[in-house]
Amino acid sequence: MAGFLDLPERSPKPRERGLTHVLDKGLSCAEVDGLMEVAGDAVDIVKLGWGTALVTANLEAKLARYAAHDVPVVLGGTLTELAIRDARLDGLIAWCKDLGISHVEVSDGTIALEAERKREIVARLAREFTVFSEVGSKDDEKIMAPYRWVEEIEAELAAGAWKVIAEARESGNVGIFRGDGEVRMGLIDEIVHAIDPAHLIFEAPRKEQQVWFLKRFGREVNLGNIAPTDVLSLETLRLGLRSDTVQATQPPTP
């Protein structure tokens, strides 16, 4: 890398902070290799969205490509929810093991799942996998009070979740965002007053949302639902190489 600028340091991979959690909605193996060629150092984990893993024709080949680049893959939380609904969780666990998948997501944004039952599932899976749990509904009509967010996040971390994902969907207009995509700032403040942001992944698919979180929490904030085409853009935002975050990463005056 050219050394004529004093860029801020980034944590090396595998990271605990500054995670970029990427949403794969159906990339080809060539596209996976292209993403890794251009921005592999910035990709920390890839989620195969929703239930796409069950219908994609290149699943095992694609998993092999990600594994070759030391990028872990997690299946969409919706798939876990469906397995829970249909009493097929054991089958999903066995399938993940057969595929060599070491990360799983537990969510309840689609089906009704009792909080205690969800924590039991998180605890069970955490004995064999790295678990992401997700808090928040995909239904924009369901608004959860901030104290409930805090309670659920704390309980799921205590149950064994490695990180808790704050729901926003691919659209970025539910959960931690209002319908127009504006950040629910009061909600975020309530959450981080009680919980270290390092334990959270904020879904932030839109650039203006990414900028807000970077300015609020710094370049090492964990961000999720990032489109593959936006990974390099996000990394430039983290490093102050776009006008939106230049001031946030400016070195002190000597």
PDB file of C-alpha atoms in Angstrom:
ATOM      1  CA  MET A   1       0.000   0.000   0.000  1.00  0.00           C
ATOM      2  CA  ALA A   2       1.196   3.509  -0.807  1.00  0.00           C
ATOM      3  CA  GLY A   3       2.668   5.109   2.299  1.00  0.00           C
ATOM      4  CA  PHE A   4       2.197   8.803   1.597  1.00  0.00           C
ATOM      5  CA  LEU A   5      -0.930   9.051   3.836  1.00  0.00           C
ATOM      6  CA  ASP A   6      -1.177   8.259   7.531  1.00  0.00           C
ATOM      7  CA  LEU A   7      -4.222   6.029   7.422  1.00  0.00           C
ATOM      8  CA  PRO A   8      -5.819   4.829  10.657  1.00  0.00           C
ATOM      9  CA  GLU A   9      -4.988   1.291  11.665  1.00  0.00           C
ATOM     10  CA  ARG A  10      -7.531  -1.492  11.282  1.00  0.00           C
ATOM     11  CA  SER A  11      -7.674  -4.557  13.471  1.00  0.00           C
ATOM     12  CA  PRO A  12      -6.184  -7.560  11.638  1.00  0.00           C
ATOM     13  CA  LYS A  13      -8.331 -10.542  10.691  1.00  0.00           C
ATOM     14  CA  PRO A  14      -9.790 -12.514  12.367  1.00  0.00           C
ATOM     15  CA  ARG A  15     -11.300  -9.461  14.042  1.00  0.00           C
ATOM     16  CA  GLU A  16     -13.393  -8.993  17.166  1.00  0.00           C
ATOM     17  CA  ARG A  17     -14.207  -5.382  16.219  1.00  0.00           C
ATOM     18  CA  GLY A  18     -14.692  -3.586  12.941  1.00  0.00           C
ATOM     19  CA  LEU A  19     -16.498  -6.537  11.377  1.00  0.00           C
ATOM     20  CA  THR A  20     -17.942  -6.233   7.898  1.00  0.00           C
ATOM     21  CA  HIS A  21     -20.766  -8.762   7.636  1.00  0.00           C
ATOM     22  CA  VAL A  22     -21.647  -9.259   3.957  1.00  0.00           C
ATOM     23  CA  LEU A  23     -24.962 -10.427   2.488  1.00  0.00           C
ATOM     24  CA  ASP A  24     -24.630 -12.919  -0.372  1.00  0.00           C
ATOM     25  CA  LYS A  25     -27.977 -13.172  -2.170  1.00  0.00           C
ATOM     26  CA  GLY A  26     -26.735 -15.537  -4.873  1.00  0.00           C
ATOM     27  CA  LEU A  27     -23.184 -14.807  -5.962  1.00  0.00           C
ATOM     28  CA  SER A  28     -21.509 -17.072  -8.480  1.00  0.00           C
ATOM     29  CA  CYS A  29     -18.135 -18.611  -7.666  1.00  0.00           C
ATOM     30  CA  ALA A  30     -16.538 -16.185 -10.115  1.00  0.00           C
ATOM     31  CA  GLU A  31     -18.177 -13.301  -8.271  1.00  0.00           C
ATOM     32  CA  VAL A  32     -16.936 -14.665  -4.941  1.00  0.00           C
ATOM     33  CA  ASP A  33     -13.397 -14.779  -6.316  1.00  0.00           C
ATOM     34  CA  GLY A  34     -13.834 -11.272  -7.702  1.00  0.00           C
ATOM     35  CA  LEU A  35     -14.996  -9.956  -4.320  1.00  0.00           C
ATOM     36  CA  MET A  36     -12.054 -11.603  -2.585  1.00  0.00           C
ATOM     37  CA  GLU A  37      -9.613 -10.271  -5.177  1.00  0.00           C
ATOM     38  CA  VAL A  38     -10.819  -6.700  -4.740  1.00  0.00           C
ATOM     39  CA  ALA A  39     -11.796  -6.529  -1.058  1.00  0.00           C
ATOM     40  CA  GLY A  40     -11.001  -9.829   0.655  1.00  0.00           C
ATOM     41  CA  ASP A  41      -9.171  -8.222   3.571  1.00  0.00           C
ATOM     42  CA  ALA A  42     -12.317  -6.259   4.395  1.00  0.00           C
ATOM     43  CA  VAL A  43     -14.742  -9.217   4.415  1.00  0.00           C
ATOM     44  CA  ASP A  44     -15.093 -10.826   7.842  1.00  0.00           C
ATOM     45  CA  ILE A  45     -18.153 -13.027   7.462  1.00  0.00           C
ATOM     46  CA  VAL A  46     -20.624 -13.803   4.691  1.00  0.00           C
ATOM     47  CA  LYS A  47     -24.295 -14.628   5.207  1.00  0.00           C
ATOM     48  CA  LEU A  48     -26.096 -16.642   2.564  1.00  0.00           C
ATOM     49  CA  GLY A  49     -29.340 -14.685   2.738  1.00  0.00           C
ATOM     50  CA  TRP A  50     -32.633 -16.163   3.929  1.00  0.00           C
ATOM     51  CA  GLY A  51     -33.081 -19.694   2.537  1.00  0.00           C
ATOM     52  CA  THR A  52     -30.919 -19.252  -0.572  1.00  0.00           C
ATOM     53  CA  ALA A  53     -28.555 -22.017   0.573  1.00  0.00           C
ATOM     54  CA  LEU A  54     -31.292 -24.574  -0.125  1.00  0.00           C
ATOM     55  CA  VAL A  55     -31.857 -23.543  -3.734  1.00  0.00           C
ATOM     56  CA  THR A  56     -28.511 -22.306  -5.019  1.00  0.00           C
ATOM     57  CA  ALA A  57     -26.899 -24.680  -7.496  1.00  0.00           C
ATOM     58  CA  ASN A  58     -23.338 -23.824  -6.473  1.00  0.00           C
ATOM     59  CA  LEU A  59     -23.519 -24.162  -2.682  1.00  0.00           C
ATOM     60  CA  GLU A  60     -20.639 -26.550  -2.025  1.00  0.00           C
ATOM     61  CA  ALA A  61     -18.400 -24.955  -4.645  1.00  0.00           C
ATOM     62  CA  LYS A  62     -19.112 -21.520  -3.228  1.00  0.00           C
ATOM     63  CA  LEU A  63     -18.449 -22.628   0.344  1.00  0.00           C
ATOM     64  CA  ALA A  64     -15.122 -24.018  -0.867  1.00  0.00           C
ATOM     65  CA  ARG A  65     -14.228 -20.666  -2.427  1.00  0.00           C
ATOM     66  CA  TYR A  66     -14.993 -18.771   0.789  1.00  0.00           C
ATOM     67  CA  ALA A  67     -13.067 -21.359   2.820  1.00  0.00           C
ATOM     68  CA  ALA A  68     -10.060 -20.937   0.530  1.00  0.00           C
ATOM     69  CA  HIS A  69     -10.048 -17.266   1.499  1.00  0.00           C
ATOM     70  CA  ASP A  70     -10.573 -18.004   5.235  1.00  0.00           C
ATOM     71  CA  VAL A  71     -13.954 -16.274   5.249  1.00  0.00           C
ATOM     72  CA  PRO A  72     -16.562 -18.005   7.437  1.00  0.00           C
ATOM     73  CA  VAL A  73     -20.097 -18.436   6.135  1.00  0.00           C
ATOM     74  CA  VAL A  74     -23.368 -18.366   8.066  1.00  0.00           C
ATOM     75  CA  LEU A  75     -26.768 -19.380   6.731  1.00  0.00           C
ATOM     76  CA  GLY A  76     -29.642 -16.923   6.920  1.00  0.00           C
ATOM     77  CA  GLY A  77     -31.535 -16.778  10.193  1.00  0.00           C
ATOM     78  CA  THR A  78     -34.805 -17.347   8.350  1.00  0.00           C
ATOM     79  CA  LEU A  79     -33.625 -20.861   7.519  1.00  0.00           C
ATOM     80  CA  THR A  80     -33.006 -21.539  11.215  1.00  0.00           C
ATOM     81  CA  GLU A  81     -36.461 -20.196  12.050  1.00  0.00           C
ATOM     82  CA  LEU A  82     -38.100 -22.510   9.531  1.00  0.00           C
ATOM     83  CA  ALA A  83     -36.177 -25.479  10.908  1.00  0.00           C
ATOM     84  CA  ILE A  84     -37.373 -24.578  14.413  1.00  0.00           C
ATOM     85  CA  ARG A  85     -40.966 -24.158  13.216  1.00  0.00           C
ATOM     86  CA  ASP A  86     -40.958 -27.546  11.511  1.00  0.00           C
ATOM     87  CA  ALA A  87     -39.063 -29.328  14.319  1.00  0.00           C
ATOM     88  CA  ARG A  88     -36.121 -29.944  11.978  1.00  0.00           C
ATOM     89  CA  LEU A  89     -33.365 -28.191  13.933  1.00  0.00           C
ATOM     90  CA  ASP A  90     -31.390 -31.419  14.329  1.00  0.00           C
ATOM     91  CA  GLY A  91     -31.436 -31.832  10.558  1.00  0.00           C
ATOM     92  CA  LEU A  92     -30.153 -28.293  10.041  1.00  0.00           C
ATOM     93  CA  ILE A  93     -27.366 -28.880  12.556  1.00  0.00           C
ATOM     94  CA  ALA A  94     -26.313 -32.091  10.819  1.00  0.00           C
ATOM     95  CA  TRP A  95     -26.403 -30.389   7.416  1.00  0.00           C
ATOM     96  CA  CYS A  96     -24.228 -27.497   8.630  1.00  0.00           C
ATOM     97  CA  LYS A  97     -21.701 -29.968   9.999  1.00  0.00           C
ATOM     98  CA  ASP A  98     -21.669 -31.910   6.737  1.00  0.00           C
ATOM     99  CA  LEU A  99     -21.014 -28.658   4.856  1.00  0.00           C
ATOM    100  CA  GLY A 100     -18.273 -27.563   7.258  1.00  0.00           C
ATOM    101  CA  ILE A 101     -20.240 -24.495   8.371  1.00  0.00           C
ATOM    102  CA  SER A 102     -19.101 -23.382  11.832  1.00  0.00           C
ATOM    103  CA  HIS A 103     -21.308 -20.292  12.304  1.00  0.00           C
ATOM    104  CA  VAL A 104     -25.079 -20.203  12.744  1.00  0.00           C
ATOM    105  CA  GLU A 105     -27.665 -17.458  13.151  1.00  0.00           C
ATOM    106  CA  VAL A 106     -30.657 -17.632  15.484  1.00  0.00           C
ATOM    107  CA  SER A 107     -33.408 -15.090  14.901  1.00  0.00           C
ATOM    108  CA  ASP A 108     -37.107 -14.663  15.560  1.00  0.00           C
ATOM    109  CA  GLY A 109     -37.981 -11.935  13.094  1.00  0.00           C
ATOM    110  CA  THR A 110     -40.267 -14.167  11.029  1.00  0.00           C
ATOM    111  CA  ILE A 111     -41.837 -16.720  13.392  1.00  0.00           C
ATOM    112  CA  ALA A 112     -43.156 -16.314  16.923  1.00  0.00           C
ATOM    113  CA  LEU A 113     -40.524 -17.756  19.254  1.00  0.00           C
ATOM    114  CA  GLU A 114     -40.694 -17.528  23.029  1.00  0.00           C
ATOM    115  CA  ALA A 115     -37.711 -15.659  24.471  1.00  0.00           C
ATOM    116  CA  GLU A 116     -36.811 -18.537  26.785  1.00  0.00           C
ATOM    117  CA  ARG A 117     -36.952 -21.043  23.933  1.00  0.00           C
ATOM    118  CA  LYS A 118     -34.752 -18.811  21.791  1.00  0.00           C
ATOM    119  CA  ARG A 119     -32.147 -18.576  24.549  1.00  0.00           C
ATOM    120  CA  GLU A 120     -32.210 -22.357  24.963  1.00  0.00           C
ATOM    121  CA  ILE A 121     -31.501 -22.767  21.245  1.00  0.00           C
ATOM    122  CA  VAL A 122     -28.687 -20.198  21.373  1.00  0.00           C
ATOM    123  CA  ALA A 123     -27.129 -22.025  24.333  1.00  0.00           C
ATOM    124  CA  ARG A 124     -27.453 -25.412  22.628  1.00  0.00           C
ATOM    125  CA  LEU A 125     -25.922 -24.250  19.362  1.00  0.00           C
ATOM    126  CA  ALA A 126     -23.141 -22.308  21.123  1.00  0.00           C
ATOM    127  CA  ARG A 127     -21.740 -25.634  22.342  1.00  0.00           C
ATOM    128  CA  GLU A 128     -20.890 -26.575  18.737  1.00  0.00           C
ATOM    129  CA  PHE A 129     -20.987 -23.378  16.654  1.00  0.00           C
ATOM    130  CA  THR A 130     -20.159 -19.707  16.749  1.00  0.00           C
ATOM    131  CA  VAL A 131     -23.601 -18.173  17.204  1.00  0.00           C
ATOM    132  CA  PHE A 132     -24.996 -14.920  15.926  1.00  0.00           C
ATOM    133  CA  SER A 133     -28.364 -14.113  17.422  1.00  0.00           C
ATOM    134  CA  GLU A 134     -30.592 -11.430  15.968  1.00  0.00           C
ATOM    135  CA  VAL A 135     -32.927  -9.113  17.844  1.00  0.00           C
ATOM    136  CA  GLY A 136     -35.740  -7.131  16.249  1.00  0.00           C
ATOM    137  CA  SER A 137     -38.668  -7.872  13.973  1.00  0.00           C
ATOM    138  CA  LYS A 138     -38.787  -7.815  10.192  1.00  0.00           C
ATOM    139  CA  ASP A 139     -42.351  -6.485  10.496  1.00  0.00           C
ATOM    140  CA  ASP A 140     -42.355  -2.678  10.404  1.00  0.00           C
ATOM    141  CA  GLU A 141     -45.627  -2.704  12.360  1.00  0.00           C
ATOM    142  CA  LYS A 142     -43.924  -4.257  15.391  1.00  0.00           C
ATOM    143  CA  ILE A 143     -42.104  -1.591  17.403  1.00  0.00           C
ATOM    144  CA  MET A 144     -40.232  -2.944  20.403  1.00  0.00           C
ATOM    145  CA  ALA A 145     -39.494  -0.723  23.393  1.00  0.00           C
ATOM    146  CA  PRO A 146     -35.806   0.062  23.959  1.00  0.00           C
ATOM    147  CA  TYR A 147     -35.724  -1.714  27.318  1.00  0.00           C
ATOM    148  CA  ARG A 148     -36.911  -4.892  25.604  1.00  0.00           C
ATOM    149  CA  TRP A 149     -34.057  -4.639  23.082  1.00  0.00           C
ATOM    150  CA  VAL A 150     -31.604  -4.338  25.966  1.00  0.00           C
ATOM    151  CA  GLU A 151     -33.115  -7.252  27.883  1.00  0.00           C
ATOM    152  CA  GLU A 152     -33.121  -9.570  24.878  1.00  0.00           C
ATOM    153  CA  ILE A 153     -29.593  -8.652  23.768  1.00  0.00           C
ATOM    154  CA  GLU A 154     -28.173  -9.130  27.277  1.00  0.00           C
ATOM    155  CA  ALA A 155     -29.967 -12.462  27.704  1.00  0.00           C
ATOM    156  CA  GLU A 156     -28.789 -13.833  24.357  1.00  0.00           C
ATOM    157  CA  LEU A 157     -25.196 -12.791  24.972  1.00  0.00           C
ATOM    158  CA  ALA A 158     -25.401 -14.516  28.358  1.00  0.00           C
ATOM    159  CA  ALA A 159     -26.778 -17.627  26.634  1.00  0.00           C
ATOM    160  CA  GLY A 160     -23.674 -17.846  24.448  1.00  0.00           C
ATOM    161  CA  ALA A 161     -24.149 -15.657  21.387  1.00  0.00           C
ATOM    162  CA  TRP A 162     -20.822 -14.323  20.082  1.00  0.00           C
ATOM    163  CA  LYS A 163     -22.456 -11.227  18.591  1.00  0.00           C
ATOM    164  CA  VAL A 164     -26.023  -9.986  18.557  1.00  0.00           C
ATOM    165  CA  ILE A 165     -27.281  -8.522  15.291  1.00  0.00           C
ATOM    166  CA  ALA A 166     -29.573  -5.503  15.494  1.00  0.00           C
ATOM    167  CA  GLU A 167     -32.244  -6.071  12.849  1.00  0.00           C
ATOM    168  CA  ALA A 168     -32.752  -3.731   9.904  1.00  0.00           C
ATOM    169  CA  ARG A 169     -33.359  -6.100   6.964  1.00  0.00           C
ATOM    170  CA  GLU A 170     -31.726  -5.703   3.576  1.00  0.00           C
ATOM    171  CA  SER A 171     -33.910  -2.635   3.031  1.00  0.00           C
ATOM    172  CA  GLY A 172     -32.689  -0.745   6.106  1.00  0.00           C
ATOM    173  CA  ASN A 173     -36.163   0.499   7.090  1.00  0.00           C
ATOM    174  CA  VAL A 174     -37.231  -1.623  10.092  1.00  0.00           C
ATOM    175  CA  GLY A 175     -35.837  -2.465  13.517  1.00  0.00           C
ATOM    176  CA  ILE A 176     -33.161   0.080  14.385  1.00  0.00           C
ATOM    177  CA  PHE A 177     -34.352   2.342  11.549  1.00  0.00           C
ATOM    178  CA  ARG A 178     -37.562   4.193  10.870  1.00  0.00           C
ATOM    179  CA  GLY A 179     -39.548   3.532   7.713  1.00  0.00           C
ATOM    180  CA  ASP A 180     -37.625   6.208   5.798  1.00  0.00           C
ATOM    181  CA  GLY A 181     -34.256   4.729   6.787  1.00  0.00           C
ATOM    182  CA  GLU A 182     -33.496   7.252   9.527  1.00  0.00           C
ATOM    183  CA  VAL A 183     -31.603   5.843  12.514  1.00  0.00           C
ATOM    184  CA  ARG A 184     -33.662   5.474  15.682  1.00  0.00           C
ATOM    185  CA  MET A 185     -31.029   7.386  17.617  1.00  0.00           C
ATOM    186  CA  GLY A 186     -32.792   7.187  20.974  1.00  0.00           C
ATOM    187  CA  LEU A 187     -33.015   3.409  20.658  1.00  0.00           C
ATOM    188  CA  ILE A 188     -29.323   3.095  19.791  1.00  0.00           C
ATOM    189  CA  ASP A 189     -28.371   5.312  22.723  1.00  0.00           C
ATOM    190  CA  GLU A 190     -30.435   3.171  25.100  1.00  0.00           C
ATOM    191  CA  ILE A 191     -28.836  -0.025  23.810  1.00  0.00           C
ATOM    192  CA  VAL A 192     -25.224   1.124  23.984  1.00  0.00           C
ATOM    193  CA  HIS A 193     -25.761   2.700  27.406  1.00  0.00           C
ATOM    194  CA  ALA A 194     -26.155  -0.852  28.679  1.00  0.00           C
ATOM    195  CA  ILE A 195     -24.172  -2.932  26.166  1.00  0.00           C
ATOM    196  CA  ASP A 196     -20.694  -2.515  24.693  1.00  0.00           C
ATOM    197  CA  PRO A 197     -21.104  -1.943  20.920  1.00  0.00           C
ATOM    198  CA  ALA A 198     -18.296  -4.458  20.370  1.00  0.00           C
ATOM    199  CA  HIS A 199     -20.840  -7.183  21.178  1.00  0.00           C
ATOM    200  CA  LEU A 200     -23.253  -5.924  18.510  1.00  0.00           C
ATOM    201  CA  ILE A 201     -23.521  -5.956  14.725  1.00  0.00           C
ATOM    202  CA  PHE A 202     -25.655  -3.108  13.419  1.00  0.00           C
ATOM    203  CA  GLU A 203     -27.314  -3.932  10.125  1.00  0.00           C
ATOM    204  CA  ALA A 204     -26.697  -0.866   7.964  1.00  0.00           C
ATOM    205  CA  PRO A 205     -27.198  -1.560   4.260  1.00  0.00           C
ATOM    206  CA  ARG A 206     -27.321   2.097   3.168  1.00  0.00           C
ATOM    207  CA  LYS A 207     -24.290   4.372   2.894  1.00  0.00           C
ATOM    208  CA  GLU A 208     -25.824   7.159   4.990  1.00  0.00           C
ATOM    209  CA  GLN A 209     -26.554   4.622   7.727  1.00  0.00           C
ATOM    210  CA  GLN A 210     -22.984   3.324   7.642  1.00  0.00           C
ATOM    211  CA  VAL A 211     -21.691   6.889   7.894  1.00  0.00           C
ATOM    212  CA  TRP A 212     -23.883   7.558  10.929  1.00  0.00           C
ATOM    213  CA  PHE A 213     -22.585   4.519  12.810  1.00  0.00           C
ATOM    214  CA  LEU A 214     -18.969   5.225  11.881  1.00  0.00           C
ATOM    215  CA  LYS A 215     -19.245   8.784  13.125  1.00  0.00           C
ATOM    216  CA  ARG A 216     -21.024   7.667  16.292  1.00  0.00           C
ATOM    217  CA  PHE A 217     -18.829   4.684  17.223  1.00  0.00           C
ATOM    218  CA  GLY A 218     -15.669   4.964  15.135  1.00  0.00           C
ATOM    219  CA  ARG A 219     -14.152   2.940  12.317  1.00  0.00           C
ATOM    220  CA  GLU A 220     -14.138  -0.319  14.315  1.00  0.00           C
ATOM    221  CA  VAL A 221     -17.913  -0.553  14.634  1.00  0.00           C
ATOM    222  CA  ASN A 222     -19.425  -3.849  13.466  1.00  0.00           C
ATOM    223  CA  LEU A 223     -21.732  -3.407  10.465  1.00  0.00           C
ATOM    224  CA  GLY A 224     -23.919  -5.972   8.737  1.00  0.00           C
ATOM    225  CA  ASN A 225     -26.077  -6.641   5.696  1.00  0.00           C
ATOM    226  CA  ILE A 226     -23.429  -5.036   3.511  1.00  0.00           C
ATOM    227  CA  ALA A 227     -23.875  -5.680  -0.203  1.00  0.00           C
ATOM    228  CA  PRO A 228     -20.826  -7.247  -1.895  1.00  0.00           C
ATOM    229  CA  THR A 229     -20.631  -4.243  -4.217  1.00  0.00           C
ATOM    230  CA  ASP A 230     -20.424  -1.919  -1.184  1.00  0.00           C
ATOM    231  CA  VAL A 231     -17.629  -3.645   0.746  1.00  0.00           C
ATOM    232  CA  LEU A 232     -14.816  -1.537  -0.702  1.00  0.00           C
ATOM    233  CA  SER A 233     -16.906   1.611  -0.326  1.00  0.00           C
ATOM    234  CA  LEU A 234     -17.450   0.827   3.368  1.00  0.00           C
ATOM    235  CA  GLU A 235     -13.752   0.214   3.902  1.00  0.00           C
ATOM    236  CA  THR A 236     -12.937   3.634   2.443  1.00  0.00           C
ATOM    237  CA  LEU A 237     -15.496   5.128   4.830  1.00  0.00           C
ATOM    238  CA  ARG A 238     -13.800   3.352   7.730  1.00  0.00           C
ATOM    239  CA  LEU A 239     -10.410   4.741   6.695  1.00  0.00           C
ATOM    240  CA  GLY A 240     -11.549   8.275   5.940  1.00  0.00           C
ATOM    241  CA  LEU A 241     -10.987   7.934   2.208  1.00  0.00           C
ATOM    242  CA  ARG A 242     -14.422   9.339   1.337  1.00  0.00           C
ATOM    243  CA  SER A 243     -15.531  12.862   2.071  1.00  0.00           C
ATOM    244  CA  ASP A 244     -18.309  11.618   4.382  1.00  0.00           C
ATOM    245  CA  THR A 245     -15.848  10.485   7.074  1.00  0.00           C
ATOM    246  CA  VAL A 246     -12.673  12.468   6.371  1.00  0.00           C
ATOM    247  CA  GLN A 247     -13.096  14.622   9.475  1.00  0.00           C
ATOM    248  CA  ALA A 248     -13.833  11.613  11.677  1.00  0.00           C
ATOM    249  CA  THR A 249     -10.424  10.047  10.838  1.00  0.00           C
ATOM    250  CA  GLN A 250      -8.307  13.204  10.539  1.00  0.00           C
ATOM    251  CA  PRO A 251      -4.978  12.840  12.398  1.00  0.00           C
ATOM    252  CA  PRO A 252      -4.227  15.358  15.155  1.00  0.00           C
ATOM    253  CA  THR A 253      -2.380  18.551  14.187  1.00  0.00           C
ATOM    254  CA  PRO A 254       1.322  18.198  15.071  1.00  0.00           C
TER     255      PRO A 254
END
